[in-house]
């Protein structure tokens, strides 16, 4: 299955009322786990690399090209997305590498500056056929700069999309980034109002802090692209830690990274069912 455009996953999901899983890649094993999980679910998936992950690797090139290679070898449709980019040069590099979408985050700027910056990035990306997501209404917990409790105004969101031409909008409806507990309280009434007001798919950031039933409900109320990172990192790390604890003499990294990869793949399969991603079955239980 060739690499596909992000819009080719998100737009049909929005039309059908399905969720589109977007899961973050930090290292190669993450990309492999996400694709394996999506293949088991029979559902499309979006691989995301954040600006912070690119910085961890000393640049976007190596991890970006590796992730694109994993996507191109998949048996299900896979898109590759640059997440939470604040650096224009990094966006341009992602476009040149062949990423299928970018999330440009100018949400900390005053509204008019956010519009101008996002409009310019969108024009550049659209000229290259690259799909663009932006953010309005800061989502809590992102490096201490996003104010918790902020909510996206539906009227302003509609005006922002019209002014910038973005293809999807990340909105603040009660989540926070990097949550280790799954007890975020989503504002479903606001989600419904945003879905009515905004003509492009809505994106839920900080979804690791949202319980399964709330994620399913969020999709039912109008969310489409659902981003998860911290929860899957916890699953990966827990499995790796168990292997290391069971054998203090272990030095072969493949043993514990492989265990983390397998555990994460299984959780990706399950979550795609929770999100009602196209082709995935909804699991019972948790």
C-alpha positions as a Markdown table, in Angstrom:
| # | Residue | x | y | z |
|---|---|---|---|---|
| 1 | Unk | 0.0 | 0.0 | 0.0 |
| 2 | Unk | 1.7 | 3.3 | -1.0 |
| 3 | Unk | 2.1 | 6.3 | 1.3 |
| 4 | Unk | -1.2 | 8.3 | 1.1 |
| 5 | Unk | -2.1 | 11.9 | 1.7 |
| 6 | Unk | -3.4 | 12.7 | 5.2 |
| 7 | Unk | -6.5 | 14.1 | 3.7 |
| 8 | Unk | -7.2 | 10.8 | 2.1 |
| 9 | Unk | -7.5 | 9.3 | 5.6 |
| 10 | Unk | -9.1 | 12.2 | 7.5 |
| 11 | Unk | -11.7 | 13.5 | 5.0 |
| 12 | Unk | -13.5 | 10.1 | 4.5 |
| 13 | Unk | -13.4 | 9.5 | 8.2 |
| 14 | Unk | -15.0 | 12.9 | 8.9 |
| 15 | Unk | -17.7 | 12.2 | 6.2 |
| 16 | Unk | -18.5 | 8.8 | 7.7 |
| 17 | Unk | -18.3 | 9.8 | 11.4 |
| 18 | Unk | -15.3 | 7.6 | 12.0 |
| 19 | Unk | -12.1 | 8.5 | 14.0 |
| 20 | Unk | -8.7 | 8.7 | 12.4 |
| 21 | Unk | -5.9 | 7.6 | 14.7 |
| 22 | Unk | -2.8 | 9.8 | 14.7 |
| 23 | Unk | 0.0 | 8.3 | 16.9 |
| 24 | Unk | 3.4 | 9.8 | 17.6 |
| 25 | Unk | 6.7 | 8.4 | 16.5 |
| 26 | Unk | 9.8 | 9.0 | 18.7 |
| 27 | Unk | 12.0 | 6.1 | 17.4 |
| 28 | Unk | 11.9 | 3.5 | 14.7 |
| 29 | Unk | 10.2 | 0.9 | 16.9 |
| 30 | Unk | 7.3 | 3.4 | 17.4 |
| 31 | Unk | 6.7 | 3.7 | 13.7 |
| 32 | Unk | 6.9 | -0.1 | 13.3 |
| 33 | Unk | 4.5 | -0.7 | 16.2 |
| 34 | Unk | 1.9 | 1.8 | 14.9 |
| 35 | Unk | 1.9 | 0.3 | 11.5 |
| 36 | Unk | 1.8 | -3.3 | 12.8 |
| 37 | Unk | -1.2 | -2.3 | 15.0 |
| 38 | Unk | -3.0 | -0.6 | 12.1 |
| 39 | Unk | -2.4 | -3.6 | 9.9 |
| 40 | Unk | -3.9 | -5.9 | 12.5 |
| 41 | Unk | -6.9 | -3.6 | 12.8 |
| 42 | Unk | -7.3 | -3.3 | 9.0 |
| 43 | Unk | -7.5 | 0.5 | 9.4 |
| 44 | Unk | -5.5 | 3.5 | 8.1 |
| 45 | Unk | -3.3 | 5.4 | 10.4 |
| 46 | Unk | -1.3 | 8.6 | 10.7 |
| 47 | Unk | 2.3 | 8.5 | 11.9 |
| 48 | Unk | 3.3 | 11.8 | 13.6 |
| 49 | Unk | 6.7 | 13.2 | 14.3 |
| 50 | Unk | 6.8 | 16.2 | 16.6 |
| 51 | Unk | 9.2 | 19.1 | 16.5 |
| 52 | Unk | 10.5 | 17.9 | 19.9 |
| 53 | Unk | 11.1 | 14.4 | 18.5 |
| 54 | Unk | 13.0 | 15.9 | 15.5 |
| 55 | Unk | 15.1 | 17.9 | 18.0 |
| 56 | Unk | 15.8 | 14.7 | 20.0 |
| 57 | Unk | 17.2 | 13.1 | 16.8 |
| 58 | Unk | 19.3 | 16.2 | 16.0 |
| 59 | Unk | 17.1 | 16.9 | 13.0 |
| 60 | Unk | 14.1 | 15.7 | 11.0 |
| 61 | Unk | 16.0 | 13.9 | 8.2 |
| 62 | Unk | 16.9 | 10.5 | 9.7 |
| 63 | Unk | 13.8 | 9.8 | 11.7 |
| 64 | Unk | 11.6 | 11.3 | 9.0 |
| 65 | Unk | 13.0 | 9.2 | 6.2 |
| 66 | Unk | 12.9 | 6.1 | 8.3 |
| 67 | Unk | 9.2 | 6.7 | 9.2 |
| 68 | Unk | 8.4 | 7.4 | 5.5 |
| 69 | Unk | 10.0 | 4.1 | 4.6 |
| 70 | Unk | 7.9 | 2.2 | 7.2 |
| 71 | Unk | 4.8 | 3.9 | 5.9 |
| 72 | Unk | 5.6 | 3.0 | 2.3 |
| 73 | Unk | 6.0 | -0.7 | 3.2 |
| 74 | Unk | 2.6 | -0.9 | 5.1 |
| 75 | Unk | -0.3 | -3.1 | 4.0 |
| 76 | Unk | -2.8 | -0.3 | 5.0 |
| 77 | Unk | -3.0 | 3.4 | 4.1 |
| 78 | Unk | -0.5 | 5.3 | 6.1 |
| 79 | Unk | 0.2 | 9.1 | 6.2 |
| 80 | Unk | 3.2 | 10.9 | 7.7 |
| 81 | Unk | 2.6 | 14.1 | 9.6 |
| 82 | Unk | 4.8 | 16.8 | 11.2 |
| 83 | Unk | 3.2 | 17.6 | 14.6 |
| 84 | Unk | 3.3 | 20.8 | 16.6 |
| 85 | Unk | 5.8 | 22.6 | 14.4 |
| 86 | Unk | 6.6 | 26.2 | 15.4 |
| 87 | Unk | 9.7 | 26.6 | 13.1 |
| 88 | Unk | 8.9 | 27.6 | 9.5 |
| 89 | Unk | 12.1 | 26.0 | 8.3 |
| 90 | Unk | 11.2 | 22.7 | 9.8 |
| 91 | Unk | 7.8 | 22.8 | 8.0 |
| 92 | Unk | 9.7 | 23.5 | 4.7 |
| 93 | Unk | 12.0 | 20.6 | 5.4 |
| 94 | Unk | 9.1 | 18.2 | 6.1 |
| 95 | Unk | 7.5 | 19.2 | 2.8 |
| 96 | Unk | 10.8 | 18.6 | 0.9 |
| 97 | Unk | 11.2 | 15.2 | 2.6 |
| 98 | Unk | 7.8 | 14.0 | 1.4 |
| 99 | Unk | 5.6 | 14.4 | 4.5 |
| 100 | Unk | 1.9 | 14.3 | 3.6 |
| 101 | Unk | 0.8 | 16.9 | 6.2 |
| 102 | Unk | 2.0 | 19.4 | 8.8 |
| 103 | Unk | 0.5 | 20.8 | 12.0 |
| 104 | Unk | 1.6 | 24.4 | 12.3 |
| 105 | Unk | 1.3 | 25.7 | 15.8 |
| 106 | Unk | 1.1 | 29.4 | 16.2 |
| 107 | Unk | -1.5 | 29.2 | 18.9 |
| 108 | Unk | 0.6 | 31.1 | 21.4 |
| 109 | Unk | 0.5 | 34.2 | 19.2 |
| 110 | Unk | -2.2 | 36.8 | 19.3 |
| 111 | Unk | -5.1 | 35.9 | 17.0 |
| 112 | Unk | -4.2 | 38.2 | 14.1 |
| 113 | Unk | -0.6 | 37.1 | 14.2 |
| 114 | Unk | -1.7 | 33.5 | 14.3 |
| 115 | Unk | -3.8 | 34.1 | 11.2 |
| 116 | Unk | -1.0 | 35.7 | 9.2 |
| 117 | Unk | 1.6 | 33.1 | 10.1 |
| 118 | Unk | -0.7 | 30.2 | 9.5 |
| 119 | Unk | -2.0 | 31.6 | 6.2 |
| 120 | Unk | 1.6 | 31.9 | 4.9 |
| 121 | Unk | 2.5 | 28.4 | 5.9 |
| 122 | Unk | -0.7 | 27.0 | 4.4 |
| 123 | Unk | 0.0 | 28.7 | 1.1 |
| 124 | Unk | 3.5 | 27.2 | 1.0 |
| 125 | Unk | 2.3 | 23.7 | 1.9 |
| 126 | Unk | -0.7 | 23.7 | -0.5 |
| 127 | Unk | 1.5 | 24.7 | -3.4 |
| 128 | Unk | 3.3 | 21.4 | -2.7 |
| 129 | Unk | 0.1 | 19.4 | -2.2 |
| 130 | Unk | 0.6 | 19.1 | 1.5 |
| 131 | Unk | -2.4 | 19.1 | 3.9 |
| 132 | Unk | -2.3 | 21.6 | 6.9 |
| 133 | Unk | -3.6 | 21.4 | 10.4 |
| 134 | Unk | -3.5 | 24.4 | 12.8 |
| 135 | Unk | -4.5 | 25.1 | 16.3 |
| 136 | Unk | -6.8 | 27.7 | 17.8 |
| 137 | Unk | -7.5 | 27.9 | 21.6 |
| 138 | Unk | -4.5 | 26.7 | 23.4 |
| 139 | Unk | -4.4 | 23.1 | 24.6 |
| 140 | Unk | -3.0 | 22.8 | 28.1 |
| 141 | Unk | 0.2 | 21.2 | 29.1 |
| 142 | Unk | 2.4 | 21.9 | 26.1 |
| 143 | Unk | 5.8 | 22.9 | 27.6 |
| 144 | Unk | 4.1 | 25.2 | 30.1 |
| 145 | Unk | 3.0 | 27.7 | 27.5 |
| 146 | Unk | -0.5 | 26.6 | 26.8 |
| 147 | Unk | -3.0 | 28.0 | 29.4 |
| 148 | Unk | -5.1 | 25.2 | 31.0 |
| 149 | Unk | -8.8 | 25.7 | 30.8 |
| 150 | Unk | -8.8 | 27.6 | 27.6 |
| 151 | Unk | -11.6 | 26.8 | 25.2 |
| 152 | Unk | -11.9 | 27.4 | 21.4 |
| 153 | Unk | -14.7 | 29.8 | 20.4 |
| 154 | Unk | -16.8 | 28.3 | 17.5 |
| 155 | Unk | -17.3 | 31.7 | 15.7 |
| 156 | Unk | -13.6 | 32.5 | 15.9 |
| 157 | Unk | -12.7 | 29.0 | 14.8 |
| 158 | Unk | -14.9 | 29.4 | 11.7 |
| 159 | Unk | -13.4 | 32.8 | 10.9 |
| 160 | Unk | -9.9 | 31.4 | 11.4 |
| 161 | Unk | -10.4 | 28.5 | 8.9 |
| 162 | Unk | -11.9 | 30.9 | 6.4 |
| 163 | Unk | -8.9 | 33.3 | 6.7 |
| 164 | Unk | -6.1 | 30.8 | 6.7 |
| 165 | Unk | -7.4 | 28.0 | 4.4 |
| 166 | Unk | -6.3 | 25.2 | 6.7 |
| 167 | Unk | -7.5 | 21.7 | 6.1 |
| 168 | Unk | -8.2 | 20.7 | 9.7 |
| 169 | Unk | -8.3 | 22.5 | 13.1 |
| 170 | Unk | -7.1 | 21.4 | 16.5 |
| 171 | Unk | -9.4 | 22.8 | 19.1 |
| 172 | Unk | -9.3 | 23.1 | 22.9 |
| 173 | Unk | -12.2 | 21.2 | 24.5 |
| 174 | Unk | -10.9 | 20.0 | 27.8 |
| 175 | Unk | -7.7 | 18.0 | 27.2 |
| 176 | Unk | -4.1 | 18.6 | 28.2 |
| 177 | Unk | -0.9 | 17.3 | 26.7 |
| 178 | Unk | 1.3 | 14.7 | 28.4 |
| 179 | Unk | -1.4 | 13.5 | 30.9 |
| 180 | Unk | -0.5 | 10.3 | 32.8 |
| 181 | Unk | -4.1 | 9.8 | 34.0 |
| 182 | Unk | -7.1 | 9.2 | 31.7 |
| 183 | Unk | -9.6 | 11.4 | 33.5 |
| 184 | Unk | -9.9 | 14.5 | 31.3 |
| 185 | Unk | -13.4 | 15.9 | 31.1 |
| 186 | Unk | -14.3 | 16.7 | 27.5 |
| 187 | Unk | -16.9 | 19.5 | 26.7 |
| 188 | Unk | -19.1 | 17.5 | 24.3 |
| 189 | Unk | -21.5 | 20.5 | 23.9 |
| 190 | Unk | -18.6 | 22.6 | 22.6 |
| 191 | Unk | -17.5 | 19.8 | 20.3 |
| 192 | Unk | -21.0 | 19.7 | 18.7 |
| 193 | Unk | -21.0 | 23.5 | 18.3 |
| 194 | Unk | -17.5 | 23.5 | 16.8 |
| 195 | Unk | -18.5 | 20.6 | 14.4 |
| 196 | Unk | -21.5 | 22.7 | 13.2 |
| 197 | Unk | -19.5 | 25.9 | 12.9 |
| 198 | Unk | -16.2 | 24.7 | 11.4 |
| 199 | Unk | -16.2 | 23.4 | 7.8 |
| 200 | Unk | -13.1 | 21.2 | 8.2 |
| 201 | Unk | -12.3 | 18.1 | 10.3 |
| 202 | Unk | -11.7 | 18.7 | 14.0 |
| 203 | Unk | -8.6 | 17.4 | 15.8 |
| 204 | Unk | -8.3 | 16.4 | 19.4 |
| 205 | Unk | -4.9 | 16.9 | 21.0 |
| 206 | Unk | -3.9 | 15.6 | 24.4 |
| 207 | Unk | -6.0 | 12.5 | 23.9 |
| 208 | Unk | -3.8 | 10.3 | 26.1 |
| 209 | Unk | -5.7 | 11.8 | 29.1 |
| 210 | Unk | -9.1 | 10.7 | 27.8 |
| 211 | Unk | -10.8 | 7.4 | 28.8 |
| 212 | Unk | -11.9 | 5.0 | 26.1 |
| 213 | Unk | -15.6 | 5.7 | 26.3 |
| 214 | Unk | -14.9 | 9.4 | 26.2 |
| 215 | Unk | -12.8 | 9.0 | 23.1 |
| 216 | Unk | -15.6 | 7.0 | 21.4 |
| 217 | Unk | -18.1 | 9.7 | 22.4 |
| 218 | Unk | -15.8 | 12.5 | 21.1 |
| 219 | Unk | -15.8 | 10.9 | 17.7 |
| 220 | Unk | -19.6 | 10.5 | 17.9 |
| 221 | Unk | -19.9 | 14.2 | 18.7 |
| 222 | Unk | -17.7 | 15.3 | 15.8 |
| 223 | Unk | -14.0 | 14.8 | 16.4 |
| 224 | Unk | -12.1 | 13.1 | 13.6 |
| 225 | Unk | -8.4 | 13.1 | 14.0 |
| 226 | Unk | -7.4 | 11.9 | 17.4 |
| 227 | Unk | -3.8 | 12.4 | 18.6 |
| 228 | Unk | -2.2 | 10.0 | 21.1 |
| 229 | Unk | 1.4 | 9.9 | 22.3 |
| 230 | Unk | 1.9 | 9.7 | 26.1 |
| 231 | Unk | -0.4 | 6.8 | 26.6 |
| 232 | Unk | 1.4 | 4.7 | 24.0 |
| 233 | Unk | 4.8 | 5.7 | 25.4 |
| 234 | Unk | 3.6 | 4.4 | 28.8 |
| 235 | Unk | 2.5 | 1.0 | 27.3 |
| 236 | Unk | 5.9 | 0.7 | 25.5 |
| 237 | Unk | 7.9 | 1.6 | 28.5 |
| 238 | Unk | 6.0 | -0.6 | 30.9 |
| 239 | Unk | 6.6 | -3.6 | 28.7 |
| 240 | Unk | 10.3 | -2.8 | 28.3 |
| 241 | Unk | 10.7 | -2.2 | 32.0 |
| 242 | Unk | 9.1 | -5.6 | 32.8 |
| 243 | Unk | 11.6 | -7.4 | 30.6 |
| 244 | Unk | 14.6 | -5.6 | 32.1 |
| 245 | Unk | 13.3 | -6.3 | 35.7 |
| 246 | Unk | 13.0 | -9.9 | 34.9 |
| 247 | Unk | 16.6 | -10.3 | 33.7 |
| 248 | Unk | 19.1 | -7.8 | 35.3 |
| 249 | Unk | 21.9 | -9.3 | 33.1 |
| 250 | Unk | 20.1 | -8.4 | 29.9 |
| 251 | Unk | 22.1 | -6.2 | 27.5 |
| 252 | Unk | 20.6 | -6.9 | 24.1 |
| 253 | Unk | 18.5 | -3.9 | 23.4 |
| 254 | Unk | 16.4 | -5.8 | 20.9 |
| 255 | Unk | 14.9 | -7.9 | 23.7 |
| 256 | Unk | 13.3 | -5.0 | 25.6 |
| 257 | Unk | 12.7 | -2.7 | 22.7 |
| 258 | Unk | 11.0 | -5.6 | 20.9 |
| 259 | Unk | 8.8 | -6.2 | 23.9 |
| 260 | Unk | 7.8 | -2.5 | 24.0 |
| 261 | Unk | 7.1 | -2.5 | 20.2 |
| 262 | Unk | 4.9 | -5.6 | 20.5 |
| 263 | Unk | 2.9 | -4.2 | 23.4 |
| 264 | Unk | 2.5 | -0.8 | 21.7 |
| 265 | Unk | 1.3 | -2.5 | 18.5 |
| 266 | Unk | -1.4 | -4.3 | 20.4 |
| 267 | Unk | -2.6 | -1.1 | 22.0 |
| 268 | Unk | -2.7 | 0.7 | 18.7 |
| 269 | Unk | -5.0 | -2.1 | 17.3 |
| 270 | Unk | -7.3 | -1.7 | 20.3 |
| 271 | Unk | -7.4 | 2.1 | 20.2 |
| 272 | Unk | -8.3 | 2.1 | 16.5 |
| 273 | Unk | -11.3 | 0.1 | 17.5 |
| 274 | Unk | -12.1 | 2.6 | 20.3 |
| 275 | Unk | -11.9 | 5.4 | 17.7 |
| 276 | Unk | -14.2 | 3.5 | 15.3 |
| 277 | Unk | -11.5 | 3.9 | 12.6 |
| 278 | Unk | -12.6 | 2.6 | 9.2 |
| 279 | Unk | -12.2 | -1.2 | 9.1 |
| 280 | Unk | -11.4 | -1.6 | 12.8 |
| 281 | Unk | -13.7 | -3.5 | 15.1 |
| 282 | Unk | -14.8 | -1.9 | 18.4 |
| 283 | Unk | -13.3 | -3.9 | 21.3 |
| 284 | Unk | -15.2 | -4.9 | 24.4 |
| 285 | Unk | -13.8 | -4.2 | 27.8 |
| 286 | Unk | -11.4 | -1.5 | 28.8 |
